[in-house]
Coordinates of C-alpha atoms and ligand atoms in Angstrom, one line a residue:
M276 CA 18.2 -22.0 -12.8
S277 CA 21.5 -20.7 -13.9
C278 CA 24.3 -20.0 -11.6
I279 CA 24.9 -16.3 -11.1
G280 CA 28.5 -16.5 -10.4
S281 CA 29.5 -18.4 -13.4
E282 CA 32.5 -17.4 -15.6
R283 CA 30.3 -16.4 -18.5
S284 CA 29.1 -12.8 -18.3
I285 CA 25.7 -12.5 -16.9
S286 CA 24.4 -10.4 -19.7
S287 CA 25.1 -12.9 -22.4
R288 CA 23.3 -15.5 -20.5
L289 CA 20.3 -13.3 -19.8
G290 CA 20.1 -12.2 -23.4
F291 CA 19.6 -8.4 -23.0
S292 CA 18.3 -6.6 -25.9
S293 CA 20.0 -3.3 -25.3
R294 CA 23.8 -2.9 -25.5
R295 CA 23.8 -0.5 -22.6
Q296 CA 22.1 -3.1 -20.4
A297 CA 24.6 -5.6 -21.4
I298 CA 27.5 -3.3 -20.5
E299 CA 25.9 -2.6 -17.1
M300 CA 25.4 -6.3 -16.4
D301 CA 29.0 -7.1 -17.5
D302 CA 30.1 -4.5 -14.9
Y303 CA 28.3 -6.5 -12.2
D304 CA 30.5 -9.2 -10.8
P305 CA 28.5 -11.1 -8.3
Q306 CA 31.4 -13.4 -7.5
N307 CA 33.3 -10.5 -6.1
S308 CA 30.5 -8.9 -4.3
I309 CA 29.0 -12.0 -2.8
G310 CA 32.0 -14.2 -2.5
Q311 CA 30.5 -17.5 -3.6
L312 CA 29.2 -19.1 -6.6
S313 CA 25.5 -19.3 -6.0
P314 CA 24.1 -16.7 -3.6
T315 CA 20.7 -17.0 -2.1
L316 CA 18.1 -14.3 -2.5
G317 CA 18.8 -13.3 1.1
E318 CA 22.5 -12.7 0.3
L319 CA 21.6 -10.7 -2.8
L320 CA 19.3 -8.5 -0.8
K321 CA 21.9 -8.2 1.9
L322 CA 24.2 -6.6 -0.6
V323 CA 21.7 -4.2 -2.0
G324 CA 23.0 -0.7 -2.2
D325 CA 26.6 -1.9 -2.5
S326 CA 26.7 -3.9 -5.7
S327 CA 27.6 -2.5 -9.1
R328 CA 29.0 0.7 -7.6
K329 CA 32.0 2.1 -9.2
E330 CA 34.5 3.9 -7.1
G331 CA 33.5 7.4 -6.1
D332 CA 29.9 6.7 -7.1
Q333 CA 27.8 8.2 -4.3
T334 CA 24.4 7.0 -4.9
P335 CA 22.5 4.0 -6.0
V336 CA 21.9 4.0 -9.7
H337 CA 18.6 5.6 -10.6
H338 CA 17.7 5.4 -14.1
Q339 CA 15.2 8.2 -14.6
V340 CA 15.3 11.7 -13.6
I341 CA 12.4 14.0 -14.4
E342 CA 12.9 17.6 -13.9
M343 CA 9.7 19.6 -14.2
G344 CA 10.5 23.3 -14.7
S345 CA 8.5 26.2 -13.3
N346 CA 5.8 25.7 -15.8
N347 CA 5.9 21.9 -15.2
T348 CA 6.4 21.2 -18.9
T349 CA 10.2 20.8 -19.3
I350 CA 10.9 17.2 -18.8
T351 CA 14.5 16.1 -18.8
T352 CA 14.8 12.4 -18.9
N353 CA 17.8 10.2 -18.5
L354 CA 16.0 7.3 -19.9
E355 CA 17.4 4.0 -20.5
A356 CA 16.1 1.3 -22.7
R357 CA 13.7 -1.2 -21.3
S358 CA 15.2 -2.9 -18.3
L359 CA 15.2 -6.3 -16.8
P360 CA 12.3 -8.5 -17.5
F361 CA 10.0 -9.2 -14.5
V362 CA 6.6 -10.8 -15.1
L363 CA 4.1 -10.9 -12.4
S364 CA 1.4 -13.4 -13.4
F365 CA -1.7 -14.2 -11.5
T366 CA -4.0 -17.1 -12.2
N367 CA -7.6 -17.8 -11.2
L368 CA -7.6 -15.5 -8.2
T369 CA -10.8 -16.1 -6.2
Y370 CA -11.7 -14.5 -3.0
S371 CA -14.9 -14.7 -1.1
V372 CA -16.0 -13.5 2.3
K373 CA -18.7 -14.6 4.7
V374 CA -21.2 -11.9 5.2
R375 CA -23.5 -11.8 8.2
R376 CA -27.2 -11.7 7.4
K377 CA -29.9 -10.5 9.7
M378 CA -32.3 -13.4 10.1
E379 CA -35.9 -12.3 10.8
F380 CA -38.2 -14.7 12.5
S381 CA -40.9 -14.3 9.8
T382 CA -38.4 -15.1 7.0
C383 CA -37.2 -18.2 8.8
F384 CA -40.7 -19.5 9.2
R385 CA -41.6 -18.7 5.6
R386 CA -38.5 -20.5 4.4
K387 CA -39.2 -23.5 6.6
N388 CA -42.7 -23.9 5.3
R389 CA -41.5 -23.7 1.7
L390 CA -38.3 -25.7 1.9
G391 CA -37.2 -28.7 3.8
A392 CA -34.9 -28.4 6.8
V393 CA -31.8 -29.7 4.9
D394 CA -32.3 -27.4 2.0
E395 CA -32.7 -24.5 4.3
T396 CA -29.2 -25.0 5.8
V397 CA -27.6 -25.1 2.3
D398 CA -29.5 -22.1 1.2
V399 CA -28.5 -20.0 4.1
Q400 CA -24.8 -20.9 3.8
S401 CA -24.7 -20.0 0.2
L402 CA -26.3 -16.7 0.8
N403 CA -23.7 -15.9 3.5
S404 CA -20.8 -16.2 1.1
K405 CA -20.0 -13.1 -1.1
V406 CA -17.5 -13.6 -4.0
L407 CA -15.3 -10.5 -4.3
L408 CA -13.0 -11.9 -6.9
N409 CA -14.0 -14.6 -9.3
N410 CA -11.3 -16.3 -11.3
I411 CA -9.2 -13.3 -12.2
S412 CA -6.1 -13.9 -14.3
G413 CA -3.6 -11.6 -15.9
Q414 CA 0.0 -10.5 -16.2
A415 CA 2.0 -7.4 -15.4
R416 CA 5.5 -6.6 -16.7
D417 CA 8.3 -4.4 -15.6
G418 CA 8.4 -1.2 -17.6
E419 CA 4.7 -1.1 -17.8
I420 CA 1.7 0.2 -15.9
M421 CA -1.2 -2.2 -15.3
A422 CA -4.4 -0.4 -14.4
V423 CA -7.5 -2.0 -12.8
L424 CA -10.7 -0.2 -13.8
G425 CA -14.3 -0.6 -12.9
A426 CA -17.2 1.0 -11.2
S427 CA -17.2 1.5 -7.4
G428 CA -17.5 -1.8 -5.6
S429 CA -16.3 -3.8 -8.7
G430 CA -13.3 -5.2 -6.7
K431 CA -10.4 -3.0 -7.8
S432 CA -8.9 -2.5 -4.4
T433 CA -9.6 -6.2 -3.5
L434 CA -7.6 -7.3 -6.5
I435 CA -4.7 -5.0 -5.7
D436 CA -4.8 -6.3 -2.1
A437 CA -4.8 -9.9 -3.4
L438 CA -1.7 -9.2 -5.6
A439 CA 0.0 -7.3 -2.8
N440 CA -0.5 -10.2 -0.4
R441 CA -2.7 -8.2 1.9
I442 CA -5.4 -10.8 2.1
A443 CA -5.4 -13.4 4.9
K444 CA -3.6 -16.6 3.9
G445 CA -6.0 -19.3 3.0
S446 CA -8.9 -17.1 2.0
L447 CA -7.4 -16.4 -1.4
K448 CA -7.5 -19.1 -4.0
G449 CA -5.3 -19.1 -7.2
S450 CA -1.7 -18.3 -7.6
V451 CA 0.5 -15.2 -7.9
K452 CA 3.9 -15.8 -9.4
L453 CA 6.9 -13.6 -10.3
N454 CA 8.8 -14.9 -13.3
G455 CA 7.0 -18.2 -13.0
E456 CA 8.0 -18.8 -9.4
P457 CA 5.7 -18.6 -6.4
L458 CA 6.0 -15.3 -4.6
E459 CA 6.8 -15.8 -1.0
S460 CA 5.3 -13.1 1.2
R461 CA 8.6 -12.2 2.9
L462 CA 10.2 -11.7 -0.4
L463 CA 7.3 -9.7 -1.7
K464 CA 7.6 -7.4 1.3
V465 CA 11.2 -6.6 0.5
I466 CA 10.8 -6.1 -3.2
S467 CA 7.5 -4.2 -3.3
A468 CA 5.7 -1.1 -2.0
Y469 CA 2.1 -0.3 -1.5
V470 CA 0.8 3.2 -1.7
M471 CA -2.6 3.7 0.0
Q472 CA -5.3 6.0 -1.1
D473 CA -5.0 8.3 1.9
D474 CA -2.0 10.6 2.4
L475 CA -0.8 10.3 6.0
L476 CA 1.8 13.1 6.1
Y477 CA 3.0 15.5 8.8
P478 CA 1.7 18.9 7.9
M479 CA 4.5 21.0 9.2
L480 CA 7.4 19.2 7.5
T481 CA 8.7 20.2 4.1
V482 CA 8.6 17.8 1.1
E483 CA 12.4 17.4 1.4
E484 CA 12.2 16.7 5.2
T485 CA 9.4 14.3 4.7
L486 CA 11.3 12.3 2.2
M487 CA 14.5 12.5 4.3
F488 CA 12.8 11.0 7.3
S489 CA 11.5 8.3 5.1
A490 CA 15.0 7.6 3.8
E491 CA 16.3 7.5 7.4
F492 CA 13.5 5.1 8.3
R493 CA 13.5 2.8 5.3
L494 CA 17.1 2.8 4.1
P495 CA 19.6 0.8 6.0
R496 CA 21.9 2.3 8.6
S497 CA 24.9 1.1 6.6
L498 CA 24.0 3.6 3.9
S499 CA 25.8 6.9 4.7
K500 CA 23.8 10.1 5.3
S501 CA 25.2 11.6 2.1
K502 CA 23.9 8.7 0.1
K503 CA 20.5 9.0 1.7
K504 CA 20.5 12.7 0.9
A505 CA 21.5 12.0 -2.7
R506 CA 18.7 9.4 -3.0
V507 CA 16.2 12.0 -1.7
Q508 CA 17.4 14.6 -4.2
A509 CA 17.1 12.0 -7.0
L510 CA 13.7 11.1 -5.9
I511 CA 12.6 14.8 -5.7
D512 CA 13.6 15.1 -9.3
Q513 CA 12.0 11.9 -10.3
L514 CA 8.7 12.9 -8.7
G515 CA 8.8 16.4 -10.3
L516 CA 8.9 18.1 -6.9
R517 CA 11.9 20.3 -7.3
N518 CA 9.9 23.5 -7.0
A519 CA 8.0 22.3 -4.0
A520 CA 11.0 20.7 -2.2
K521 CA 11.2 23.4 0.5
T522 CA 7.4 23.9 0.9
V523 CA 5.6 22.4 3.9
I524 CA 3.0 19.7 3.3
G525 CA 0.3 21.8 4.9
D526 CA -3.2 21.0 6.1
E527 CA -6.6 22.7 6.5
G528 CA -5.1 25.4 8.7
H529 CA -1.7 25.9 6.9
R530 CA -1.2 26.5 3.2
G531 CA 1.1 23.9 1.7
V532 CA 1.8 21.9 -1.4
S533 CA -1.0 21.2 -3.9
G534 CA -3.1 18.0 -3.9
G535 CA -1.1 16.5 -6.8
E536 CA 2.2 17.3 -5.2
R537 CA 1.0 15.8 -1.9
R538 CA 0.1 12.6 -3.6
R539 CA 3.5 12.5 -5.3
V540 CA 5.1 12.9 -1.8
S541 CA 3.0 10.0 -0.6
I542 CA 4.3 7.9 -3.5
G543 CA 7.8 9.1 -2.8
I544 CA 7.7 7.9 0.8
D545 CA 6.9 4.4 -0.3
I546 CA 9.3 4.2 -3.2
I547 CA 12.3 5.6 -1.4
H548 CA 13.9 2.1 -1.6
D549 CA 13.2 1.8 -5.3
P550 CA 11.0 -1.3 -5.2
I551 CA 10.6 -3.7 -8.1
I552 CA 6.8 -3.9 -7.7
L553 CA 4.7 -0.9 -6.9
F554 CA 1.0 -1.3 -5.9
L555 CA -1.2 1.8 -5.8
D556 CA -4.8 2.0 -4.7
E557 CA -6.4 4.9 -6.7
P558 CA -3.4 7.2 -6.7
T559 CA -5.4 9.8 -8.8
S560 CA -8.6 9.9 -6.7
G561 CA -9.5 13.5 -5.7
L562 CA -7.1 15.1 -8.1
D563 CA -7.9 17.4 -11.0
S564 CA -7.1 16.0 -14.5
T565 CA -3.7 17.8 -14.8
S566 CA -2.5 16.7 -11.4
A567 CA -3.8 13.2 -12.1
F568 CA -1.9 13.2 -15.4
M569 CA 1.3 14.3 -13.6
V570 CA 1.0 11.5 -11.0
V571 CA 0.5 8.9 -13.7
K572 CA 3.4 10.4 -15.7
V573 CA 5.6 9.9 -12.6
L574 CA 4.4 6.3 -12.3
Q575 CA 5.3 5.7 -16.0
R576 CA 8.8 6.9 -15.3
I577 CA 9.0 4.6 -12.2
A578 CA 7.8 1.7 -14.4
Q579 CA 10.4 2.6 -17.0
S580 CA 13.1 2.5 -14.4
G581 CA 12.5 -1.3 -14.2
S582 CA 9.5 -1.6 -11.9
I583 CA 6.1 -3.2 -12.3
V584 CA 3.4 -0.7 -11.5
I585 CA -0.1 -2.0 -10.7
M586 CA -2.8 0.5 -9.8
S587 CA -6.5 0.9 -9.6
I588 CA -8.1 3.9 -11.2
H589 CA -11.7 5.1 -11.5
Q590 CA -12.1 7.0 -14.7
P591 CA -8.9 7.9 -16.5
S592 CA -8.8 10.8 -18.9
Y593 CA -7.9 10.3 -22.5
R594 CA -4.3 11.5 -21.8
I595 CA -3.9 9.1 -18.9
I596 CA -5.1 6.2 -21.0
G597 CA -2.2 6.9 -23.3
L598 CA 0.2 6.3 -20.4
L599 CA -1.3 2.9 -19.4
D600 CA 0.0 -0.3 -20.9
R601 CA -2.4 -3.0 -19.7
L602 CA -5.9 -2.7 -18.5
I603 CA -8.2 -5.0 -16.5
F604 CA -11.9 -4.0 -16.4
L605 CA -13.8 -5.6 -13.5
S606 CA -17.5 -5.9 -12.9
R607 CA -18.7 -7.4 -9.6
G608 CA -15.4 -9.2 -9.1
Q609 CA -15.2 -10.7 -12.7
T610 CA -13.0 -9.7 -15.6
V611 CA -14.9 -8.2 -18.4
Y612 CA -11.9 -7.0 -20.4
S613 CA -8.2 -7.4 -20.2
G614 CA -5.6 -6.2 -22.7
T615 CA -4.1 -3.1 -24.0
P616 CA -6.0 0.2 -24.4
A617 CA -5.5 -0.1 -28.2
N618 CA -7.5 -3.3 -28.3
I619 CA -10.6 -1.9 -26.6
P620 CA -12.3 -0.7 -29.8
G621 CA -11.8 -4.1 -31.6
Y622 CA -13.0 -6.0 -28.5
F623 CA -16.2 -4.1 -28.1
A624 CA -16.8 -4.1 -31.8
E625 CA -16.6 -7.9 -31.8
F626 CA -18.9 -8.0 -28.8
G627 CA -21.5 -6.1 -30.9
H628 CA -21.0 -2.6 -29.3
P629 CA -18.7 -0.6 -31.5
I630 CA -17.2 2.5 -29.9
P631 CA -18.3 5.6 -31.8
E632 CA -15.4 7.7 -33.2
N633 CA -14.1 10.5 -31.0
E634 CA -15.6 8.8 -27.9
N635 CA -13.4 8.2 -24.9
R636 CA -13.0 4.4 -25.2
T637 CA -12.7 3.7 -21.5
E638 CA -15.6 5.9 -20.6
F639 CA -17.7 4.1 -23.2
A640 CA -16.6 0.7 -21.9
L641 CA -17.3 1.6 -18.3
D642 CA -20.8 3.0 -19.3
L643 CA -21.6 -0.1 -21.2
I644 CA -20.5 -2.3 -18.3
R645 CA -22.7 -0.3 -16.0
E646 CA -25.7 -0.6 -18.3
L647 CA -25.2 -4.3 -18.5
E648 CA -24.9 -4.6 -14.8
V649 CA -28.4 -3.2 -14.3
S650 CA -29.9 -5.2 -17.2
P651 CA -31.7 -8.5 -16.4
G652 CA -28.9 -10.7 -17.8
G653 CA -26.2 -8.8 -16.1
T654 CA -22.6 -8.9 -17.4
K655 CA -22.7 -12.6 -18.0
S656 CA -22.6 -12.3 -21.8
L657 CA -19.6 -10.0 -21.6
V658 CA -17.8 -12.2 -19.1
E659 CA -18.3 -15.2 -21.4
F660 CA -17.2 -13.2 -24.4
H661 CA -14.1 -12.2 -22.6
K662 CA -13.3 -15.8 -21.8
S663 CA -13.6 -16.9 -25.4
W664 CA -11.7 -13.8 -26.6
M665 CA -8.8 -14.6 -24.2
N666 CA -8.8 -18.3 -25.3
L667 CA -8.5 -17.2 -28.9
K668 CA -5.7 -14.7 -28.0
S669 CA -3.7 -17.2 -25.9
S670 CA -3.8 -19.8 -28.7
R671 CA -2.4 -17.1 -31.1
K672 CA 0.3 -15.9 -28.7
S673 CA 2.4 -18.4 -26.9
E674 CA 5.3 -16.0 -26.1
F675 CA 3.1 -14.1 -23.7
D676 CA 3.9 -16.4 -20.8
R677 CA 7.7 -16.5 -21.0
T678 CA 10.4 -14.2 -19.6
G679 CA 13.4 -16.4 -19.9
L680 CA 14.9 -15.2 -16.6
S681 CA 14.7 -16.9 -13.3
L682 CA 13.5 -14.9 -10.4
K683 CA 17.0 -14.9 -8.7
D684 CA 18.8 -13.8 -11.8
A685 CA 16.3 -11.0 -12.5
I686 CA 16.5 -9.7 -8.9
S687 CA 20.3 -9.9 -8.7
A688 CA 20.5 -8.0 -12.0
S689 CA 18.0 -5.5 -10.8
I690 CA 19.9 -4.9 -7.5
S691 CA 23.1 -4.4 -9.4
R692 CA 21.4 -1.5 -11.2
G693 CA 20.5 0.1 -7.9
K694 CA 17.1 -1.2 -7.1
L695 CA 15.9 -2.1 -3.6
V696 CA 18.0 0.4 -1.8
S697 CA 16.5 -0.6 1.6
G698 CA 16.9 -4.3 1.3
A699 CA 20.4 -4.2 2.9
T700 CA 20.8 -5.7 6.3
N701 CA 23.5 -6.4 8.8
N702 CA 22.2 -9.8 9.3
N703 CA 24.9 -12.3 8.5
S704 CA 22.6 -15.2 7.9
S705 CA 22.6 -16.0 4.3
S706 CA 19.2 -17.6 4.2
T707 CA 17.3 -14.8 5.7
M708 CA 16.0 -11.6 4.2
A709 CA 15.6 -8.5 6.3
T710 CA 12.0 -7.4 6.3
F711 CA 12.9 -4.1 8.1
A712 CA 15.8 -2.0 7.1
N713 CA 16.6 -0.8 10.6
P714 CA 16.3 -2.1 14.2
M715 CA 13.3 -1.0 16.2
W716 CA 15.2 1.5 18.4
K717 CA 16.4 3.4 15.3
E718 CA 12.9 3.5 14.0
I719 CA 11.6 4.9 17.3
V720 CA 14.4 7.6 17.3
V721 CA 13.5 8.7 13.7
L722 CA 9.8 8.7 14.3
S723 CA 10.2 10.6 17.6
K724 CA 12.5 13.2 15.9
R725 CA 9.9 13.7 13.2
S726 CA 7.0 14.0 15.6
I727 CA 8.9 16.5 17.8
M728 CA 9.9 18.6 14.8
N729 CA 6.3 18.7 13.6
S730 CA 5.0 19.6 17.1
W731 CA 7.7 22.2 17.5
R732 CA 6.3 24.0 14.5
L733 CA 2.7 23.7 15.8
P734 CA 3.1 25.1 19.3
E735 CA -0.7 25.7 19.7
L736 CA -1.4 22.0 19.2
F737 CA 1.3 21.1 21.7
G738 CA -0.1 23.6 24.2
V739 CA -3.6 22.2 23.8
R740 CA -2.4 18.7 24.4
L741 CA -0.4 19.7 27.5
G742 CA -3.3 21.7 28.8
A743 CA -5.7 18.6 28.4
V744 CA -3.3 16.4 30.3
M745 CA -2.9 18.9 33.1
V746 CA -6.7 19.4 33.4
T747 CA -7.2 15.7 33.5
G748 CA -4.5 15.3 36.1
F749 CA -6.1 18.1 38.2
I750 CA -9.5 16.4 38.0
L751 CA -8.0 13.0 39.0
A752 CA -6.1 14.6 41.9
T753 CA -9.3 16.2 43.3
M754 CA -11.3 13.0 42.9
F755 CA -8.7 10.9 44.7
W756 CA -7.7 13.4 47.3
K757 CA -6.8 12.0 50.7
L758 CA -7.7 8.3 50.3
D759 CA -7.8 6.4 53.6
N760 CA -6.3 3.0 54.3
S761 CA -9.7 1.1 54.5
P762 CA -10.5 -1.7 51.9
R763 CA -12.5 0.9 50.0
G764 CA -9.5 3.3 49.9
I765 CA -7.4 0.5 48.5
Q766 CA -10.0 -0.3 45.9
E767 CA -10.1 3.4 44.9
R768 CA -6.3 3.5 44.6
I769 CA -6.6 0.7 42.1
G770 CA -9.2 2.7 40.3
F771 CA -6.9 5.7 40.3
F772 CA -4.2 3.5 38.7
A773 CA -6.6 2.4 36.0
F774 CA -7.4 6.0 35.2
A775 CA -3.8 7.1 35.2
M776 CA -3.0 4.3 32.8
S777 CA -5.8 5.2 30.5
T778 CA -4.7 8.9 30.5
T779 CA -1.2 8.0 29.5
Y780 CA -2.5 5.5 26.9
Y781 CA -4.8 8.0 25.2
T782 CA -2.2 10.8 25.4
C783 CA 0.2 8.7 23.4
A784 CA -2.4 6.9 21.3
D785 CA -2.5 9.3 18.4
A786 CA 1.1 8.6 17.6
L787 CA 0.6 4.9 17.6
P788 CA -1.0 4.5 14.1
V789 CA 1.8 6.5 12.6
F790 CA 4.4 4.1 14.1
L791 CA 2.4 1.1 13.1
Q792 CA 2.0 2.5 9.6
E793 CA 5.7 2.9 9.2
R794 CA 6.8 -0.2 11.0
F795 CA 4.2 -2.5 9.3
I796 CA 4.1 -0.7 6.0
F797 CA 2.7 -3.6 4.2
M798 CA 0.2 -4.5 6.8
R799 CA -0.6 -1.0 8.0
E800 CA -4.4 -1.3 7.6
T801 CA -4.4 -4.6 9.5
A802 CA -2.2 -3.1 12.1
Y803 CA -4.3 0.0 12.4
N804 CA -7.4 -2.0 12.7
A805 CA -5.7 -4.2 15.4
Y806 CA -4.8 -1.0 17.2
R807 CA -8.3 0.3 17.0
R808 CA -9.7 -3.0 18.2
S809 CA -7.2 -3.1 21.1
S810 CA -8.1 0.6 22.0
Y811 CA -11.7 -0.4 22.0
C812 CA -11.0 -3.5 24.2
I813 CA -8.8 -1.5 26.6
S814 CA -11.4 1.3 26.8
R815 CA -14.2 -1.2 27.5
S816 CA -12.2 -3.0 30.2
I817 CA -11.2 0.2 31.9
T818 CA -14.7 1.5 31.7
A819 CA -16.1 -1.7 33.1
Y820 CA -13.5 -1.7 35.8
S821 CA -14.1 1.9 36.8
H822 CA -17.8 1.2 37.0
T823 CA -17.1 -1.6 39.5
S824 CA -14.5 0.3 41.5
F825 CA -16.5 3.5 41.4
S826 CA -19.8 2.1 42.6
S827 CA -19.7 4.4 45.5
V828 CA -19.2 7.5 43.3
D829 CA -22.1 9.3 41.9
S830 CA -22.5 8.0 38.3
S831 CA -23.3 11.5 36.9
L832 CA -19.9 12.7 38.3
T833 CA -18.2 9.8 36.5
E834 CA -19.9 10.7 33.2
I835 CA -18.9 14.4 33.6
E836 CA -15.3 13.4 34.2
F837 CA -15.3 11.2 31.1
Q838 CA -16.7 14.0 29.0
I839 CA -14.1 16.5 30.3
T840 CA -11.2 14.1 29.5
G841 CA -12.8 13.5 26.1
F842 CA -11.8 9.8 26.0
G843 CA -15.0 8.7 24.3
F844 CA -16.0 6.4 27.2
I845 CA -19.5 7.7 27.1
S846 CA -20.2 5.9 23.8
F847 CA -19.4 2.5 25.4
H848 CA -21.8 2.9 28.3
Ligands
LIG96 N1 -14.7 -7.7 4.2 C1 -15.7 -7.6 3.4 N2 -16.9 -8.1 3.6 C2 -17.9 -8.0 2.7 N3 -17.9 -7.3 1.6 C3 -16.7 -6.7 1.3 C4 -15.6 -6.8 2.1 N4 -14.5 -6.1 1.6 C5 -15.0 -5.6 0.4 N5 -16.3 -5.9 0.3 C6 -17.2 -5.6 -0.9 O1 -16.5 -6.0 -2.0 C7 -16.8 -5.2 -3.1 C8 -15.5 -4.7 -3.7 O2 -14.8 -3.8 -2.9 P1 -13.6 -3.0 -3.3 O3 -13.1 -2.1 -2.2 O4 -12.5 -3.9 -3.9 O5 -14.2 -2.1 -4.5 P2 -13.6 -1.0 -5.4 O6 -13.8 -1.4 -6.8 O7 -12.2 -0.8 -5.0 O8 -14.5 0.2 -5.0 P3 -14.1 1.8 -4.9 O9 -13.7 2.2 -6.3 O10 -15.3 2.4 -4.4 O11 -12.9 1.9 -3.9 C9 -17.6 -4.0 -2.5 O12 -18.9 -4.3 -2.8 C10 -17.4 -4.1 -1.0 O13 -18.5 -3.7 -0.3

């Protein structure tokens, strides 16, 4: 690994193809900014947002600006040539889960009669294991979009999750490397972003406000407000949201931005820190073809700004295919095609199924895969053909695997060009990387401000919630009125305490997922599930407790109280 702070200019060592890139890299003087010869990745990330800034430069460098005019057709780009080479390679990714099977007595007896006892155990164990990903390999590069395609249930989301390190450690076999180096989960959290399928946005905030709250949350405190504002404005242009900047997000009851704009806002929230790797799970689902095209066009610009974009997509239109650089077709967790869109016709022609002229090649491929899936032999022949095709291709192309840049060099160069705005930290430890841009108290302040602003614009919702709490309080007060000091009274006081706690918990509970989502952005599904599990457990224990402590109270009264408060306890009875 070369030393970043050496005398020689970094660009000459890295061998940039474009003169502009070389000039930019020559401007970057890591020795000055870091103060020692060989900084760690933690130090590099600490300096994010500061390096490579010329005097008077207000914002991090952002290479692409798309301005979509009123008719959404004028695209002004400030494009640079291909940026720093990152290669994310994944090899033999295999992931299986244990699925529970209902064992019927009759089945058990039949099996026992037919098979021996030992064979029975083996058979049952193998049936319980379901392979979701089977030896998946591939590469994704910066400047490119890699799309994962396949029928519903083929394993697209699972593959994206595996690459984004969202699968429990130990369950996933195989390796994921960035520039040939193993990708540590902490580093991946800092340099990547994951955009989920669902848009979790506050309906009463405008596009600009939503992105500004995201900037305050995700960008470090050390970055001034004006820089954050400038970043938001650059992002609005990059996302093509200039015309919708002052429009509220909206929901079923309030008119707001369109579906495509909403999706772009969701993407914007996650890319506010300009990540190097962007994962998206079906970013175009539920959108009409024009909106879907606009979203992918934005993703192409993001990729061209020096990011690796990896997404899953169901059935891309002909125009969208033109924006994708690499494709992986999955069928029941196995790769049936990987390569460029241009190679699809040749591949399927060699397989014996030439694509008719004027036919959408991806649609044809997906239809063929679906036909094979329901045929007696399944997709085995296509999987085997893909393996031999890839072997032939890799023997022809040896340059495919190499980038020439170490991970540290590539990240430092990328940071110097304004990437990873949120990686900065006040932590002085050189060996650590900040996973969160801000301390917890700051996050709570930002989220509270956002929630209050949203509620303020929805007075009816606020009123209903306040009313519900007051009614609940009134009911509790009447139930526990004038308790005596007998052992029973003491027990009922404890019961009251349990109810009061549960009331407080459920009043605040709806805000909790939002906080978890923001705080654990890379683990938000896990966090949300954990929250739901804990809610369930707390509910159950409170219910169980109240049943014990309210043994003297008429059970029908208890049920009515539960229904009035709407806590959902009834379902746990
Ligand atoms: N934890 C799990 N246990 C058992 N099966 C699972 C689990 N997670 C996913 N699966 C199964 O794995 C398969 C792949 O799921 P995945 O969500 O990756 O599919 P997909 O291609 O993204 O589908 P869609 O396009 O409908 O979102 C599905 O059949 C799904 O039911």
